Short mmCIF file of C-alpha atoms in Angstrom, two decimals:
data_model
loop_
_atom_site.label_atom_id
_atom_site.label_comp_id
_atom_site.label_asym_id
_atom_site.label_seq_id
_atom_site.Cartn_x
_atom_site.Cartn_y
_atom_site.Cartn_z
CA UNK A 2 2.97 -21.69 -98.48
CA UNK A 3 4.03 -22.10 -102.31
CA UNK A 4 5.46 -18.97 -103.43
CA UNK A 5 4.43 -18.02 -106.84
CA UNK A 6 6.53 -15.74 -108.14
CA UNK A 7 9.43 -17.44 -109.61
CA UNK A 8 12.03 -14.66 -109.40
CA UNK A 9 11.23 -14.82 -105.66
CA UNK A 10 11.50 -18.31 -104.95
CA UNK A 11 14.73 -18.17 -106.89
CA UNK A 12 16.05 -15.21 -104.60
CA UNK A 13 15.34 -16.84 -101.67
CA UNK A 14 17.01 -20.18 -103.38
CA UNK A 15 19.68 -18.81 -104.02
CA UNK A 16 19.95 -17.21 -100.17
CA UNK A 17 19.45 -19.89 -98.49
CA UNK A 18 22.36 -21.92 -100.50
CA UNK A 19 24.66 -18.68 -99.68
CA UNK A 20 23.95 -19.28 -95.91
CA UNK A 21 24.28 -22.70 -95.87
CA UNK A 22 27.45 -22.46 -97.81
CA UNK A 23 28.83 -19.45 -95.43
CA UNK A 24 27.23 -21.55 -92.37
CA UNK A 25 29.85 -24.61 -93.33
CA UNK A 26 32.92 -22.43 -93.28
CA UNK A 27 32.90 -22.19 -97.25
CA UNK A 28 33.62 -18.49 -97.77
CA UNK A 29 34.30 -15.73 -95.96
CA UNK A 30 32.14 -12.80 -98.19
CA UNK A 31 30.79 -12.17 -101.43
CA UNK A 32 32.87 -11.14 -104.18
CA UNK A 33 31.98 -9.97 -107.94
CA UNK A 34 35.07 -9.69 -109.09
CA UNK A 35 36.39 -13.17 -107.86
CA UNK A 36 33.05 -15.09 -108.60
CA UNK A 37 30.38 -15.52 -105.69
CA UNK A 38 32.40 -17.02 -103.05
CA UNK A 39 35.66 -15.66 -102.56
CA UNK A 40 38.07 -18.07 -100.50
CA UNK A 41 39.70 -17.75 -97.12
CA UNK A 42 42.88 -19.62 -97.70
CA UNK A 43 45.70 -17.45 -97.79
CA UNK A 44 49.27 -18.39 -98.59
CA UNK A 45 51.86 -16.99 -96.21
CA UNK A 46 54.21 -14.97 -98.41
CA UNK A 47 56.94 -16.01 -95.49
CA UNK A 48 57.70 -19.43 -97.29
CA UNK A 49 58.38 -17.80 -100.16
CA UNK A 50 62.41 -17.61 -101.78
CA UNK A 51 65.07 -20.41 -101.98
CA UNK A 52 66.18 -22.40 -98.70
CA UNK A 53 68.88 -24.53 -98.47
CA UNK A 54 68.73 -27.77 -96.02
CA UNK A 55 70.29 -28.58 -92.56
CA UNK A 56 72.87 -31.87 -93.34
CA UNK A 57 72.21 -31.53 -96.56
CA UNK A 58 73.27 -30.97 -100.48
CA UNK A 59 69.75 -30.15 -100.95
CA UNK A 60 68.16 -26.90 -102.39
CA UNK A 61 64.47 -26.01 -102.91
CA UNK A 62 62.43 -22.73 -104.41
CA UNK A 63 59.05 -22.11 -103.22
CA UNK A 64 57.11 -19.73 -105.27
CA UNK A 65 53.83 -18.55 -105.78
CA UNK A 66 52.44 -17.77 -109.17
CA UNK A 67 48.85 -16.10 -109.82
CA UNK A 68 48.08 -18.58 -106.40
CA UNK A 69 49.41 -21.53 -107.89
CA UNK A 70 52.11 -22.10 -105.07
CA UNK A 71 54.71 -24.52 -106.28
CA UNK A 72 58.02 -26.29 -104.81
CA UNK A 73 61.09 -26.84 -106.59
CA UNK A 74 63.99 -29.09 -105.50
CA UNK A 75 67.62 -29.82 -106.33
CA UNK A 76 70.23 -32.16 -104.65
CA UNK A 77 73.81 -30.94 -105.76
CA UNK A 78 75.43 -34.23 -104.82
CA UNK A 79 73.52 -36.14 -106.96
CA UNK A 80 73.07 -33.65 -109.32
CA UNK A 81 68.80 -34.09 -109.37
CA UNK A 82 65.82 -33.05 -109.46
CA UNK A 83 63.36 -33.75 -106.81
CA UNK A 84 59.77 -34.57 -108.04
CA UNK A 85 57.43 -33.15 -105.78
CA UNK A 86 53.87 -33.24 -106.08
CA UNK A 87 51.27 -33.19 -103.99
CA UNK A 88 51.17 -29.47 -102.20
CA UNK A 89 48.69 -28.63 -99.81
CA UNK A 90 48.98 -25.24 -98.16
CA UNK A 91 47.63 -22.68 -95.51
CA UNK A 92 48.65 -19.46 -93.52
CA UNK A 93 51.02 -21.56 -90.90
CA UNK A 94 52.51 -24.91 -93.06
CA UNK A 95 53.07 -25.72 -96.66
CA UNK A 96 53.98 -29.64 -97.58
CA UNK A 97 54.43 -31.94 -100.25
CA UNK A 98 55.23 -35.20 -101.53
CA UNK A 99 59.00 -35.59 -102.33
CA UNK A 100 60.34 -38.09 -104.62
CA UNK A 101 64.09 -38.71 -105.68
CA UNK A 102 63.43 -40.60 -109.16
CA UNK A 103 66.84 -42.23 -109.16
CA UNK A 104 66.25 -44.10 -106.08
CA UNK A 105 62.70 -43.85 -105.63
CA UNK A 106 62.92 -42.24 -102.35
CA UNK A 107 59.87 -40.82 -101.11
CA UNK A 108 58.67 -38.41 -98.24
CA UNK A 109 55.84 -36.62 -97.37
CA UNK A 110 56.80 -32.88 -95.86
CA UNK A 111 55.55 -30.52 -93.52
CA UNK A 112 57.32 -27.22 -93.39
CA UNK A 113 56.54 -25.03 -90.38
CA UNK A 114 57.69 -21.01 -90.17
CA UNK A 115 59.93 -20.74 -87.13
CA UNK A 116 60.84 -17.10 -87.85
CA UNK A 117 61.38 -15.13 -91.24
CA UNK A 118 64.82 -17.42 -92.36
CA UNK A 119 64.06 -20.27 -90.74
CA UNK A 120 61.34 -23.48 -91.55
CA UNK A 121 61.40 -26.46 -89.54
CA UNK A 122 60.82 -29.64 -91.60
CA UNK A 123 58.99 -32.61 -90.64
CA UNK A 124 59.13 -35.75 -93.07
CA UNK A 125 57.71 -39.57 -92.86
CA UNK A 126 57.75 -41.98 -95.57
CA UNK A 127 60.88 -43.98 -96.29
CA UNK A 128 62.15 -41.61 -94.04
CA UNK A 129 61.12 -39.80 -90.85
CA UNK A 130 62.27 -37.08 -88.99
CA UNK A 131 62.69 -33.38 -88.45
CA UNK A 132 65.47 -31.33 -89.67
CA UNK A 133 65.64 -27.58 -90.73
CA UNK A 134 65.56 -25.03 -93.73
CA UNK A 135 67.36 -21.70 -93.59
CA UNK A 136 66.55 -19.24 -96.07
CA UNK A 137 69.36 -18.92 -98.72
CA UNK A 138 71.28 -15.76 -98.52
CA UNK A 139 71.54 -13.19 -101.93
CA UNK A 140 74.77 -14.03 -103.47
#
């Protein structure tokens, strides 16, 4: 049966595509103040702060800005900055693409929350392995 009221048809329009939205894992509820759907990713806060690496001359920041997480990266020995691109996150892992430009070096990384100070670190690419990140103390 053709509905002719087009308010209603819109209504239940607009119902059905909330369903079928909510039905496909797309949103968790219905927010105002954050648009219609409001998101269920949430960043662990746990990754946040500065970690310095197993083996290694390496440094790197994770931070989290207005939700736009982002990872920073220095090697002291080679006095460099990492390029890393790439970041995917959720509650449990954070990763990236790591590049070293002098060399051209390039990993993909998984970082996994062992316990408050400590991430363990699994990379492939040139590269592969596991190693760990310990979170750097207040000097």
């Amino acid at each position: 049966m053709l509905l002719k009221n087009n308010t209603l048809n819109k209504l239940i329009t607009y119902s059905m595509m909330i369903i079928g939205f909510w039905a496909l894992g797309g949103c968790t509820s219905i927010s105002p103040d954050k648009g219609i759907f409001a998101s269920k990713k949430v960043f662990n806060k746990e990754f946040l702060g500065k970690w310095i690496v197993e083996n290694s001359s390496a440094e790197f920041t994770i931070k989290n800005e207005n939700g736009k997480v982002t990872i920073l990266g220095w090697d002291f020995e080679d006095q460099e900055e990492f390029n890393i691109s790439e970041i995917t996150w959720d509650s449990s892992s954070i990763g990236g693409t790591f590049v070293m430009p002098s060399t051209h070096h390039r990993i993909r990384v998984k970082l996994i929350i062992l316990d408050v100070n400590t991430l363990r670190c699994q990379f492939s690419g040139d590269a592969s392995g596991e190693t760990t990140w310990y979170r750097k103390k207040n000097e």
